[in-house]
Amino acid sequence: MTVVVGPTTTVERIRRPFRADVHNVRSTPTAKALLAGSVVMAVASCVANLSTVADSELSSVATIELAMHSSTVTTLIFSLIAGVVSSTADFRFGRIDQLLLSEPNRAVLLAAKVMVGAVVGVVYGVIGSMVAVATTASYFVANGASLDVGSNAVIHPLIGLLLGTAMFGAVGVSVGTVVQSQPAAIAGSLAWLFIVEPTALLGLPDVGRWLPGVSGLALTASPNPDLLDQIPGGILLVCWFVFSLAVALMRFRRSDF
Amino acid sequence: MIAISVRSLCKDYGTQRVVDDISFDVPYGAVTGFVGANGSGKTTTMRAMLGLIEPTSGHTVFHDSSYAALPDPRRSVGAVVDRIGAHPSHTARQHLMMIALASGVPRSRVADCLAQVGLGEVGDKRLSQYSMGMMQRCALAAALLGSPPILMLDEPANGLDPGGIRWLREQMRGWADDGRAVLVSTHQLAELAVIVDRLVVIDRGSLAFAGPIQELDLTSRTLEEAVFELIAARSDSALGPNRVLR
């Protein structure tokens, strides 16, 4: 009987499925299509919002915030969906069998998948930031204005976007692990973000501002006065992430495949 | 020497008991057939043994520990489960690479295993373009990645053409002759009769027989007839289909 020496540390144990999941994300067309969709939608949303502003007001702080906000919201949503898709694809195509046969410890496997979700989110955040700045600057230049890239109106939303997309990507993996059905998880996430949370924020702002999607908006320094400030928004989003991870772990441990 | 030891394995889904108190051993150096009709509980049992399904009670020991406690599971146990578990847009090479990365197996094993199962020249074709037989060979390659001493194969001949089945039989015999433990499930006994050393027969979730085939007295009947007689004898007893728990 061959003596088998396994991975000696938890870090090594997480590293293996992490690398496998990165390989999955990189080698499937869905991830690339979603990223392309995110860029297109961020540009379109930014231009559509800027086109409603008079040329004389282009360089105002409020306009810059609006431009940043329109791009960051789109990127946040796509990073969440990317996390959902990466996670539910494992269940949809039965890849979870192969991952569990390689790493039977479900907590370790989930940790690796959540980290991949966060990394994918950061990639979305970096690209989304570049798209937001490039689109806004181009629009400003085309309309005779200029964008101060170093201003707080630009920097604060972009820092929030990087952190927010990492969290949204990770939350997406948790949501996908809980729901497991890909169509249901995507439809549920979009319904939550486009119907439940906006309705709650409009009807009951004291409740709505504490919801996860809205806390993501707060983290990206959204100009909406009903939201929490950027740092409390970020802390609240971390709490939502921890909550989603706990539920996902519970569900994953109890699932039969 | 015992490679796999299953003890009192039970699995309930709601009030339905689909695997009922199953115990058997699988030794090294032998091909052990795991047979039963469709829906008799073979796949559930194998998945429960591998930890993909949480058993209601009972346990499985591989050499000296549970699957979850094996230090490097893929290097100890290679499994073909009932679905290949691959993204259809992946090529066989990409699929095996994913498994190699997840299990810490050297990447060079991917090409070795593809060649071993006869997919060396089509390893870069998308799995969605594979025939069922090619998918089965890919699943076998995945099981062999870690060069494990124990192989668990759930219906590995599904989709294989007659030449493929013959190839598979020779492979299984060769693995056992090399000292590996091979547990192979099937509902087609003819596939197994030629090479099997031991048999585990499962009927409606419970064990009908476990032991060397010599115990089945095959002097005047085929293996298939012996198994059917075993199951028929049980049908006459009080057991109903998949017992309902109270």
Coordinates of C-alpha atoms in Angstrom, one line a residue, chain A residues 1 4-7 13 16-17 19-20 23-24 27-30 89 91 93-102 104 106 255-257, chain B residues 11 13 28 47 51-54 63 67-68 71-74 76 81 83-90 94 98-99 101-104 107:
Chain A
M1 CA 0.0 0.0 0.0
V4 CA 0.0 9.0 0.8
V5 CA 1.1 12.3 2.3
G6 CA -1.6 14.8 1.9
P7 CA -1.6 18.6 2.1
R13 CA -5.9 22.5 1.3
R16 CA -5.9 23.3 -4.4
P17 CA -9.7 23.9 -5.0
R19 CA -6.7 26.9 -8.3
A20 CA -9.2 24.5 -9.7
H23 CA -9.2 27.3 -13.8
N24 CA -13.0 26.8 -14.2
S27 CA -11.8 28.4 -19.1
T28 CA -15.6 28.8 -19.4
P29 CA -17.2 31.3 -21.8
T30 CA -19.9 32.4 -19.4
A89 CA -22.4 25.9 -12.4
F91 CA -24.2 22.1 -9.1
F93 CA -23.1 20.4 -14.3
G94 CA -22.3 18.0 -11.5
R95 CA -18.8 19.5 -11.1
I96 CA -19.4 19.5 -7.4
D97 CA -18.9 15.7 -7.4
Q98 CA -15.4 16.1 -8.8
L99 CA -14.5 18.9 -6.4
L100 CA -15.8 16.9 -3.4
L101 CA -14.0 13.8 -4.4
S102 CA -10.8 15.9 -4.5
P104 CA -14.2 16.2 0.9
R106 CA -17.0 21.1 2.6
S255 CA -26.6 18.7 0.9
D256 CA -26.5 15.3 -0.8
F257 CA -25.1 15.1 -4.3
Chain B
K11 CA -29.8 6.0 3.8
Y13 CA -35.0 9.9 2.0
Y28 CA -7.2 -5.7 -2.7
R47 CA -22.2 7.9 -3.3
G51 CA -19.3 11.1 1.2
L52 CA -21.2 12.7 -1.6
I53 CA -24.4 11.6 0.2
E54 CA -24.5 11.7 4.0
H63 CA -8.0 1.0 4.1
Y67 CA -13.1 9.0 2.6
A68 CA -13.2 12.5 4.2
P71 CA -4.9 12.6 3.5
D72 CA -5.1 12.8 -0.3
P73 CA -8.3 11.1 -1.4
R74 CA -7.7 11.1 -5.1
S76 CA -6.1 6.6 -2.5
V81 CA -19.7 8.3 -10.4
R83 CA -22.3 11.7 -13.9
I84 CA -19.0 13.0 -15.4
G85 CA -19.3 16.3 -13.6
A86 CA -17.8 18.5 -16.3
H87 CA -18.8 21.8 -17.9
P88 CA -19.9 20.9 -21.5
S89 CA -17.7 23.7 -22.9
H90 CA -14.6 22.1 -21.4
Q94 CA -9.4 21.1 -19.3
M98 CA -9.4 21.0 -13.1
I99 CA -9.4 17.7 -11.2
L101 CA -5.4 21.1 -9.7
A102 CA -8.1 20.3 -7.1
S103 CA -6.3 17.2 -6.0
G104 CA -2.7 18.2 -6.1
R107 CA -0.3 18.2 -14.5

